[in-house]
Coordinates of C-alpha atoms in Angstrom, one line a residue:
Chain H
M1 CA 0.0 0.2 -0.1
A2 CA 3.0 2.4 0.6
E3 CA 3.3 2.4 -3.4
R4 CA -0.2 4.5 -3.3
I5 CA 1.4 7.0 -1.1
D6 CA 4.3 7.1 -3.2
K7 CA 2.5 7.5 -6.4
V8 CA 0.5 10.5 -5.0
S9 CA 3.3 12.0 -3.3
G10 CA 5.2 12.0 -6.6
I11 CA 2.3 13.2 -8.9
A12 CA 2.0 16.5 -6.2
R13 CA 5.8 16.9 -6.3
L14 CA 5.8 16.5 -2.5
E15 CA 8.9 14.7 -0.9
L16 CA 7.5 12.9 2.2
T17 CA 9.8 11.4 5.3
A18 CA 8.9 7.3 5.9
E19 CA 7.3 8.4 9.1
E20 CA 4.9 10.9 6.8
K21 CA 4.3 8.2 4.6
K22 CA 3.0 5.9 6.8
K23 CA 1.0 8.4 8.9
F24 CA -0.8 9.7 5.8
E25 CA -1.2 6.0 4.3
K26 CA -3.3 5.4 7.3
D27 CA -5.3 8.9 7.2
L28 CA -6.0 8.6 3.8
D29 CA -7.8 5.2 4.3
D30 CA -9.6 6.8 7.6
I31 CA -10.7 9.5 5.6
L32 CA -11.7 8.0 2.4
N33 CA -13.7 5.2 4.1
S34 CA -15.5 8.0 6.0
F35 CA -16.2 9.3 2.9
R36 CA -17.8 6.1 1.4
K37 CA -21.1 7.4 2.7
L38 CA -21.1 9.6 -0.7
S39 CA -21.8 6.2 -2.6
K40 CA -25.3 6.1 -1.2
I41 CA -26.9 9.2 -2.5
D42 CA -28.3 8.8 -6.0
T43 CA -26.9 11.6 -8.5
T44 CA -27.5 9.7 -11.7
K45 CA -29.5 12.6 -12.8
T46 CA -27.4 15.3 -11.5
V47 CA -25.1 17.8 -13.1
P48 CA -22.2 18.7 -11.2
T49 CA -21.7 22.1 -9.5
F50 CA -18.4 23.7 -10.3
Q51 CA -18.9 27.2 -9.3
P52 CA -21.8 28.1 -6.5
V53 CA -22.9 31.6 -8.4
E54 CA -22.5 31.2 -11.9
V55 CA -21.0 34.0 -14.1
K56 CA -21.1 33.9 -17.6
N57 CA -19.0 35.1 -20.4
I58 CA -17.5 38.1 -18.9
T59 CA -14.9 39.4 -20.8
R60 CA -12.9 42.8 -20.9
K61 CA -11.9 45.3 -23.9
D62 CA -8.7 43.9 -25.1
I63 CA -6.8 47.2 -23.8
V64 CA -3.0 46.9 -22.3
E65 CA -3.5 48.1 -19.2
E66 CA -0.6 49.0 -16.2
S67 CA 0.9 45.9 -14.6
L68 CA 3.6 45.2 -11.9
S69 CA 7.0 46.5 -13.0
Q70 CA 9.9 43.7 -13.6
K71 CA 11.7 45.3 -10.6
E72 CA 7.9 44.8 -8.9
A73 CA 7.7 41.2 -10.2
L74 CA 11.4 40.3 -9.3
A75 CA 11.3 42.0 -5.9
N76 CA 10.5 38.8 -3.7
A77 CA 13.0 36.6 -6.1
K78 CA 16.3 35.5 -4.2
N79 CA 17.3 33.2 -7.7
K80 CA 17.4 35.9 -10.4
E81 CA 19.5 37.1 -13.4
D82 CA 19.3 39.7 -16.0
G83 CA 15.8 40.4 -15.2
C84 CA 14.8 37.1 -15.1
F85 CA 13.4 34.1 -12.6
R86 CA 16.5 31.7 -12.2
G87 CA 15.0 28.4 -11.5
P88 CA 16.3 24.6 -11.5
R89 CA 17.1 22.7 -14.4
A90 CA 13.7 21.0 -16.4
I91 CA 15.5 19.2 -18.7
Chain B
M1 CA -8.1 60.4 26.3
D2 CA -10.1 57.3 27.1
Y3 CA -11.1 55.3 23.7
S4 CA -12.2 52.0 25.5
N5 CA -15.5 50.8 24.6
L6 CA -15.9 53.7 22.0
S7 CA -18.2 52.5 19.5
V8 CA -16.8 52.2 15.7
S9 CA -19.9 54.4 14.7
D10 CA -19.1 57.1 17.6
F11 CA -15.6 56.9 16.5
I12 CA -16.1 57.4 12.8
K13 CA -18.4 60.2 13.8
E14 CA -16.0 61.8 15.9
S15 CA -12.8 61.1 13.9
K16 CA -14.8 62.9 10.9
K17 CA -15.4 66.0 13.2
G18 CA -11.8 66.2 13.7
N19 CA -12.4 65.4 17.5
I20 CA -10.4 62.4 18.0
D21 CA -6.2 63.1 17.6
I22 CA -5.6 60.1 15.2
D23 CA -1.9 59.7 16.4
D24 CA -2.6 59.4 19.9
F25 CA -5.5 57.2 19.0
H26 CA -3.2 54.9 17.3
S27 CA -0.8 55.0 19.7
V28 CA -2.9 53.9 22.3
F29 CA -4.4 51.2 19.9
F30 CA -1.0 49.9 19.3
S31 CA 0.2 49.5 22.6
K32 CA -2.9 47.7 23.6
A33 CA -2.3 45.3 20.7
E34 CA 1.3 44.4 21.5
E35 CA -0.1 43.9 25.1
I36 CA -2.9 41.6 23.7
Q37 CA -0.1 40.0 21.6
K38 CA 2.5 39.1 24.2
R39 CA -0.6 37.1 25.9
Y40 CA -2.7 35.7 23.0
N41 CA -0.5 35.6 19.8
H42 CA -3.1 36.9 17.6
F43 CA -0.8 38.7 15.1
I44 CA 1.9 37.3 12.5
T45 CA 2.3 40.9 11.8
I46 CA 1.8 44.1 13.6
S47 CA 2.3 46.9 11.0
K48 CA 2.7 49.9 13.2
K49 CA 4.9 51.6 10.8
E50 CA 3.2 51.1 7.7
A51 CA -0.1 52.4 9.5
K52 CA 1.7 55.4 10.7
D53 CA 2.8 56.6 6.9
S54 CA -1.0 55.7 6.1
I55 CA -2.2 58.1 9.0
R56 CA -0.3 60.8 7.5
K57 CA -2.3 60.5 4.0
L58 CA -5.4 60.1 5.6
G59 CA -8.7 61.9 4.6
R60 CA -10.5 62.5 7.5
K61 CA -13.7 62.9 5.8
S62 CA -13.5 59.3 4.3
T63 CA -16.2 56.8 5.5
L64 CA -13.9 54.9 8.2
S65 CA -12.0 57.9 9.0
G66 CA -8.8 56.2 10.3
L67 CA -10.6 53.1 12.0
P68 CA -7.8 50.4 12.6
I69 CA -8.5 47.0 10.2
S70 CA -6.8 43.8 10.9
I71 CA -6.2 41.3 7.7
K72 CA -6.1 37.7 7.8
D73 CA -2.7 37.0 6.7
N74 CA -4.0 35.1 3.4
I75 CA -5.3 38.7 2.0
C76 CA -2.1 40.5 0.2
T77 CA -1.2 43.8 1.6
R78 CA 1.2 45.9 -0.3
G79 CA 4.6 46.2 1.6
I80 CA 3.0 44.2 4.4
Q81 CA 4.3 40.2 4.5
S82 CA 1.8 37.9 4.0
T83 CA 1.8 34.4 4.6
A84 CA -1.5 32.7 4.7
G85 CA 0.2 31.1 8.0
S86 CA 2.7 29.1 5.9
K87 CA 6.6 28.6 6.3
I88 CA 6.3 28.7 2.6
L89 CA 5.4 32.1 2.2
E90 CA 7.7 33.4 5.1
N91 CA 8.9 36.9 4.3
Y92 CA 6.7 37.2 1.0
I93 CA 6.1 41.2 0.7
P94 CA 3.3 41.7 -2.2
P95 CA 3.9 44.1 -4.5
F96 CA 0.1 44.8 -4.4
D97 CA -3.1 45.2 -2.7
A98 CA -5.8 42.5 -2.8
T99 CA -9.1 44.4 -4.3
S100 CA -10.6 44.7 -0.3
I101 CA -7.8 45.9 0.7
S102 CA -7.6 48.8 -1.8
Y103 CA -11.2 49.8 -1.1
A104 CA -10.7 49.6 2.7
K105 CA -7.9 51.9 2.4
E106 CA -9.8 54.3 -0.2
R107 CA -12.4 54.8 2.7
G108 CA -10.0 55.8 5.4
G109 CA -9.4 52.0 6.9
I110 CA -5.8 51.9 8.5
I111 CA -4.3 48.5 8.0
V112 CA -3.0 47.8 11.4
G113 CA -1.5 43.8 10.9
K114 CA -1.9 40.7 9.4
T115 CA -3.9 38.2 11.7
V116 CA -2.9 34.5 12.8
Q117 CA -4.8 31.7 10.8
D118 CA -4.3 28.2 10.1
E119 CA -2.1 27.2 7.1
F120 CA -3.8 28.5 4.1
G121 CA -6.9 28.2 6.1
F122 CA -6.3 24.4 6.4
G123 CA -8.1 24.2 9.9
T124 CA -11.1 24.4 12.6
F125 CA -9.0 25.5 15.3
S126 CA -6.0 28.0 14.0
T127 CA -3.5 25.0 15.5
N128 CA -2.0 24.3 12.1
S129 CA -0.4 27.7 11.9
A130 CA 3.2 27.9 11.3
F131 CA 3.3 31.3 13.4
G132 CA 2.1 30.1 16.8
I133 CA -1.3 28.9 18.0
P134 CA -3.8 32.6 18.7
K135 CA -5.4 31.6 22.1
N136 CA -9.0 32.6 23.3
P137 CA -9.1 35.7 25.1
I138 CA -12.1 34.5 27.2
D139 CA -10.1 31.2 28.8
P140 CA -6.6 31.0 26.8
K141 CA -6.3 27.2 27.2
R142 CA -9.2 27.0 24.5
S143 CA -8.9 27.6 20.8
C144 CA -9.9 30.9 19.0
G145 CA -11.2 28.7 16.2
G146 CA -10.3 28.6 12.6
S147 CA -9.2 29.0 10.4
S148 CA -9.5 33.0 11.0
G149 CA -8.7 32.6 14.6
G150 CA -6.3 35.8 15.0
A151 CA -9.1 37.8 13.5
G152 CA -11.9 36.4 16.2
G153 CA -9.7 36.5 19.1
F154 CA -8.2 39.9 18.7
T155 CA -11.7 41.5 18.1
K156 CA -12.9 40.2 21.1
A157 CA -9.7 41.1 23.0
I158 CA -9.5 44.7 22.0
D159 CA -11.6 47.2 23.6
M160 CA -11.2 49.9 21.0
P161 CA -13.2 50.4 17.8
H162 CA -11.6 47.9 15.0
I163 CA -12.9 45.8 12.2
A164 CA -11.2 42.6 11.0
L165 CA -10.9 41.2 7.6
G166 CA -11.2 37.2 7.8
E167 CA -11.9 34.6 4.9
S168 CA -14.1 31.7 4.9
T169 CA -13.8 28.4 2.8
G170 CA -15.6 25.8 5.1
G171 CA -16.6 28.1 7.9
S172 CA -13.6 30.2 8.5
I173 CA -15.5 33.3 9.5
S174 CA -18.3 31.7 11.5
C175 CA -16.3 29.4 13.6
P176 CA -13.6 31.7 15.1
A177 CA -16.8 34.2 15.5
S178 CA -18.7 31.4 17.3
F179 CA -16.0 30.5 19.8
C180 CA -14.7 34.2 20.7
G181 CA -18.4 35.7 21.1
V182 CA -17.9 38.2 18.0
V183 CA -20.1 38.8 15.1
G184 CA -18.8 37.0 11.6
L185 CA -20.4 38.0 8.3
T186 CA -19.9 35.8 5.2
P187 CA -21.0 37.2 2.0
T188 CA -22.6 35.3 -0.9
Y189 CA -19.7 33.7 -2.8
G190 CA -18.5 36.6 -5.6
R191 CA -19.9 39.4 -3.8
V192 CA -16.2 40.6 -2.4
S193 CA -13.5 40.0 -5.1
R194 CA -10.8 37.6 -4.2
Y195 CA -8.1 39.3 -6.1
G196 CA -5.3 39.1 -4.1
L197 CA -6.3 36.6 -1.7
I198 CA -4.1 33.4 -1.3
D199 CA -6.5 31.1 -2.5
Y200 CA -7.3 27.8 -0.5
A201 CA -10.2 26.8 -2.7
N202 CA -11.3 29.0 -5.8
S203 CA -15.1 28.0 -5.9
L204 CA -15.6 28.3 -2.0
D205 CA -13.1 31.3 -0.7
K206 CA -14.9 34.3 0.4
I207 CA -13.5 37.4 2.2
G208 CA -15.7 38.7 4.8
P209 CA -15.7 41.3 7.9
M210 CA -15.4 40.3 12.0
A211 CA -16.3 42.9 14.5
K212 CA -18.0 43.5 17.7
T213 CA -21.5 44.5 16.2
V214 CA -23.9 43.5 13.1
K215 CA -23.8 46.9 12.0
D216 CA -20.0 46.9 11.7
T217 CA -19.8 44.1 9.5
A218 CA -22.6 45.4 7.6
L219 CA -20.5 48.7 7.2
M220 CA -17.6 47.0 6.3
L221 CA -19.2 44.7 3.6
S222 CA -20.3 48.0 2.1
I223 CA -16.8 48.8 1.8
I224 CA -15.4 45.6 0.4
S225 CA -18.0 44.5 -2.0
G226 CA -18.8 45.3 -5.4
N227 CA -17.7 43.7 -9.0
D228 CA -14.1 43.4 -9.8
P229 CA -13.2 43.0 -13.5
L230 CA -9.5 41.6 -11.7
D231 CA -11.7 38.6 -10.7
Q232 CA -13.4 36.6 -13.2
T233 CA -15.9 35.0 -10.5
S234 CA -16.4 38.5 -9.0
I235 CA -20.7 38.8 -9.8
Q236 CA -22.1 42.0 -11.2
Q237 CA -23.3 43.3 -8.5
K238 CA -22.8 46.9 -7.3
A239 CA -21.6 47.6 -3.7
E240 CA -24.9 48.3 -1.6
D241 CA -25.1 50.1 1.7
F242 CA -26.0 47.0 3.8
T243 CA -26.4 49.4 7.2
K244 CA -29.2 50.2 6.0
Y245 CA -30.7 46.6 7.0
C246 CA -30.1 47.8 10.6
G247 CA -32.6 48.8 12.9
K248 CA -35.2 47.7 11.0
D249 CA -38.1 45.0 13.0
I250 CA -38.4 41.5 11.7
K251 CA -42.4 41.5 12.4
G252 CA -43.5 38.5 9.7
M253 CA -40.2 37.5 8.5
K254 CA -40.1 33.6 7.9
I255 CA -37.3 31.9 9.7
G256 CA -36.6 28.5 8.6
I257 CA -35.4 26.1 11.7
P258 CA -33.6 22.7 9.7
K259 CA -34.0 20.0 11.9
E260 CA -30.7 18.2 10.7
Y261 CA -28.7 21.0 12.0
F262 CA -29.9 20.0 15.8
K263 CA -28.8 16.5 15.8
N264 CA -25.5 15.7 17.1
I265 CA -25.0 19.1 18.6
D266 CA -23.9 19.7 22.3
K267 CA -27.4 19.9 24.5
D268 CA -26.5 23.0 26.2
I269 CA -25.9 24.4 22.8
E270 CA -29.0 23.1 21.8
K271 CA -30.8 25.0 24.4
T272 CA -29.1 28.3 24.0
V273 CA -29.7 28.2 20.3
R274 CA -33.6 27.3 20.6
S275 CA -34.1 30.2 23.2
A276 CA -32.3 32.4 20.7
I277 CA -34.9 31.3 18.2
S278 CA -38.0 31.9 20.8
K279 CA -36.3 35.4 21.0
L280 CA -36.8 35.7 17.1
E281 CA -40.4 34.7 17.6
A282 CA -41.0 36.9 20.4
L283 CA -39.9 40.0 17.9
G284 CA -42.4 39.0 15.5
A285 CA -40.6 36.2 13.5
K286 CA -42.7 33.3 12.4
T287 CA -40.5 30.0 12.5
V288 CA -41.3 27.1 9.9
D289 CA -39.7 23.3 10.3
I290 CA -37.3 22.7 7.3
S291 CA -35.3 19.7 6.4
L292 CA -32.1 19.7 4.3
P293 CA -32.0 16.0 4.1
T294 CA -28.2 16.2 2.2
T295 CA -26.8 17.5 5.4
D296 CA -24.9 14.7 6.2
Y297 CA -23.0 14.4 2.8
A298 CA -21.7 17.9 3.3
I299 CA -18.3 16.8 4.9
P300 CA -17.3 14.6 2.3
S301 CA -18.5 16.7 -0.7
Y302 CA -16.7 19.8 0.8
Y303 CA -13.3 18.0 2.0
I304 CA -12.8 16.5 -1.6
I305 CA -13.9 19.6 -3.7
A306 CA -11.7 22.0 -1.3
T307 CA -8.8 19.5 -1.2
V308 CA -8.8 19.0 -4.9
E309 CA -9.0 22.6 -5.6
A310 CA -6.4 23.2 -2.9
S311 CA -4.0 20.4 -4.3
T312 CA -3.7 22.1 -7.5
N313 CA -3.5 25.8 -6.0
L314 CA -0.7 25.2 -3.7
A315 CA 1.4 23.8 -6.8
K316 CA 2.4 27.1 -7.3
Y317 CA 4.6 27.2 -4.5
C318 CA 7.7 25.6 -5.6
G319 CA 10.2 27.6 -4.0
M320 CA 10.8 30.3 -6.9
R321 CA 10.1 33.8 -7.4
Y322 CA 8.7 34.4 -3.9
G323 CA 8.5 32.9 -0.5
A324 CA 10.9 30.3 0.5
Q325 CA 13.8 29.7 -1.5
D326 CA 16.5 27.4 -1.3
E327 CA 20.0 27.3 -3.0
I328 CA 18.8 26.0 -6.6
K329 CA 20.2 22.4 -6.7
G330 CA 19.0 19.3 -8.9
Y331 CA 16.2 19.0 -11.5
F332 CA 13.1 20.9 -11.2
N333 CA 11.1 18.1 -9.7
E334 CA 13.4 17.2 -7.2
Y335 CA 13.8 20.6 -6.0
F336 CA 10.3 21.3 -6.2
S337 CA 9.5 18.3 -3.8
K338 CA 11.9 19.0 -1.6
T339 CA 11.4 22.6 -1.1
R340 CA 7.7 21.7 -0.4
G341 CA 8.5 18.8 1.6
K342 CA 10.4 20.9 3.7
Y343 CA 8.2 24.3 4.2
L344 CA 4.7 22.8 3.6
G345 CA 3.1 22.0 7.4
E346 CA 1.5 18.3 8.3
E347 CA -2.2 19.2 7.5
A348 CA -1.5 21.3 4.0
K349 CA 0.4 18.0 3.3
R350 CA -2.2 15.6 4.2
R351 CA -5.0 17.8 2.2
I352 CA -2.3 18.0 -0.9
I353 CA -2.1 14.4 -1.0
L354 CA -6.1 13.8 -0.3
G355 CA -6.8 16.3 -3.2
T356 CA -4.4 14.7 -5.4
Y357 CA -5.9 11.1 -5.0
A358 CA -9.6 12.4 -5.7
R359 CA -8.5 13.8 -9.0
M360 CA -6.2 11.0 -10.1
A361 CA -7.3 9.1 -13.1
G362 CA -9.3 6.2 -12.0
Y363 CA -10.6 7.9 -9.0
R364 CA -11.8 11.1 -10.3
D365 CA -15.3 10.0 -11.2
Q366 CA -16.0 8.1 -7.5
Y367 CA -14.7 11.1 -5.8
Y368 CA -14.4 14.3 -7.4
L369 CA -16.9 14.4 -9.8
K370 CA -18.9 12.4 -7.2
A371 CA -18.5 15.6 -4.7
L372 CA -19.6 17.9 -7.2
K373 CA -22.9 16.4 -7.9
V374 CA -23.3 16.3 -4.5
R375 CA -23.1 19.8 -4.3
T376 CA -25.8 20.4 -6.8
L377 CA -28.2 18.5 -4.7
I378 CA -27.2 20.2 -1.2
I379 CA -27.6 23.6 -3.3
E380 CA -31.0 22.2 -4.4
D381 CA -32.0 21.7 -0.8
F382 CA -31.2 25.4 0.2
K383 CA -33.0 26.7 -2.6
K384 CA -36.3 24.8 -1.7
A385 CA -35.8 26.0 1.7
F386 CA -35.6 29.7 0.5
K387 CA -38.7 29.3 -1.2
K388 CA -40.4 28.9 2.1
V389 CA -38.5 31.3 4.2
D390 CA -36.4 34.2 4.5
V391 CA -33.3 33.4 6.9
L392 CA -32.4 29.6 8.2
A393 CA -31.1 29.5 12.0
A394 CA -29.4 26.9 13.6
P395 CA -26.0 26.7 15.8
T396 CA -22.8 27.9 14.4
M397 CA -20.7 25.3 15.8
P398 CA -21.7 22.0 17.5
I399 CA -19.5 22.5 20.4
I400 CA -18.0 25.5 22.4
A401 CA -14.4 26.4 21.9
P402 CA -12.4 23.4 22.8
K403 CA -9.4 23.1 25.1
F404 CA -6.0 22.4 23.2
T405 CA -5.3 19.4 25.2
E406 CA -8.8 18.2 23.5
I407 CA -7.7 19.1 20.2
E408 CA -4.8 17.3 20.2
K409 CA -6.8 13.8 20.7
L410 CA -8.9 14.7 17.7
T411 CA -8.0 12.5 14.5
P412 CA -8.3 14.1 11.4
V413 CA -11.8 12.4 10.5
E414 CA -13.1 13.5 13.9
N415 CA -11.6 17.2 13.5
Y416 CA -13.1 17.3 9.8
A417 CA -16.4 16.2 11.3
M418 CA -16.4 19.9 13.4
D419 CA -17.4 21.5 10.1
N420 CA -20.3 19.4 10.0
L421 CA -22.9 22.8 10.4
T422 CA -20.7 25.2 8.3
V423 CA -19.5 23.2 5.2
G424 CA -23.1 23.2 3.8
P425 CA -23.9 26.6 3.4
N426 CA -20.3 27.3 2.2
L427 CA -20.7 25.0 -0.5
A428 CA -23.8 26.5 -1.8
G429 CA -21.9 29.9 -1.7
I430 CA -25.1 31.4 0.3
P431 CA -24.2 34.2 2.9
M432 CA -24.2 33.5 6.6
I433 CA -23.9 35.5 9.9
S434 CA -22.8 34.4 13.0
V435 CA -23.8 36.5 16.1
P436 CA -23.4 35.8 19.7
C437 CA -26.3 34.2 21.5
G438 CA -25.7 33.3 24.9
T439 CA -23.0 31.3 26.9
S440 CA -22.3 27.5 27.6
Q441 CA -19.8 27.0 30.6
G442 CA -18.8 30.2 30.1
M443 CA -17.8 30.2 27.1
P444 CA -19.7 32.1 23.9
V445 CA -22.5 30.3 21.6
G446 CA -22.9 31.4 18.2
L447 CA -26.4 31.6 16.3
H448 CA -26.0 31.1 12.7
L449 CA -28.4 33.0 10.3
L450 CA -28.4 31.7 6.7
G451 CA -29.8 33.6 3.5
D452 CA -30.3 33.1 0.1
H453 CA -27.5 34.1 -2.3
L454 CA -27.4 37.8 -2.5
K455 CA -29.8 38.1 0.1
E456 CA -27.2 39.4 3.0
G457 CA -30.0 42.2 3.9
N458 CA -32.1 39.5 5.4
I459 CA -29.8 38.0 7.6
I460 CA -28.3 41.3 8.8
Q461 CA -31.8 42.5 9.4
A462 CA -32.4 39.5 11.8
A463 CA -29.3 39.4 13.3
D464 CA -29.1 42.8 14.1
A465 CA -32.7 43.1 15.3
F466 CA -31.8 40.0 17.5
E467 CA -28.8 41.8 18.8
R468 CA -30.5 44.9 19.9
M469 CA -32.7 42.8 22.2

């Protein structure tokens, strides 16, 4: 079963200690068990609700507006170079 | 001058006339806030210096005329650290204000600090904060509630005019309001712009005010609400003056009593809330028995939807650009996973795991899609009820503020179950207000009034009439 937590934490890009994996494995089981009651309620004819108050087709004029300056956008970054964010190798 | 127990409205009236020495007022306010901080830890940051700068630019004729406003730490404040209670955002200084903050500042609100919360809002007792746990000013062995715990605690503790901005995803305004004995108003989803709010779950998050009186929360809601093009889910409603619903009677108002909301609650709380409902009847309201049959399904539906949304939202905290950043080593995924493992707290990790699992291929339909469909049924229950009544009345929380020693013993499942009465209305995006209605074992009990979408007026009217009784 530890494979399950390895898989989930891998997808979530979340490094966990062995102890955390053990704890979350049990928690996940307990929580999912308590959620089983959802299967008792019939939803065959029900549509899902993604937003409780629907707002449709809101657009704005395609005009360039003021935004953060490059300096402001980079103000919180420790790793930066030539006006860009610096990050780890992706490939 | 002695400012203690000066009401918000008297403060504003006198300040506009120039009868209050605003520098002296704020210096007294900050010394009290610092004293409260030492005892109860309600703040992550107290922004005394920034407040001084704002006071210098203050227009005395503005709506709030220099009123102190505290802000939950997950709402971005320009130039003031905003961490949402997480180590992964420690030292993050937003270069911009959230829309609700801009509105509060434009109307003469002075930001006095950022209040403690559960990390990203993940909790019911504010015990999941990376920056210390806020203590309940009525009994420091007990929790302030969560996740807007610092906001609730400080609103109770300070005896000077002040309004707090909190935020609710599944009950994070109502719960601390109930536990601390203050008023908490959660507006309709989309009524207040979420621009600049550090997301927990986009389809659930709502910014709202907490204060000592209903009228103060109505005043603050009038200031922070209104359509905002920067938030695509902001509804097309103009700001209105919600204080106009205060001072009215409630003769003939129909108040529904959902029977499921009185199951599995502390008996003393039930007694206190039922007696509050009798008072509403004495004021001329008519009560109607209501059933909300999907109530028991709200917890699983909420925790699946909220954690699914949270698990994608939190993906942006990867140790780059802002917040916690280490020396760059290894490939992207290694660095990303390591940083998140190092800086996120236990409950944040638990919810990321749960949310990621519930939207994984093979489980998505069984959990996430199912939860969204159940949400539809929960909303239908409320819509049916509001065809018959103007307001629903129930207890806010099933218990009084618990002791920290009791909270330690709760399993995650038991902990989540505490939100049983607040997650349903939050899933539906309807407005709600918690107003103090008595005590049990010396601790406050909250009366929860729920309204239909955009009917904040009804719940404000009922809560205010109750409060004035």
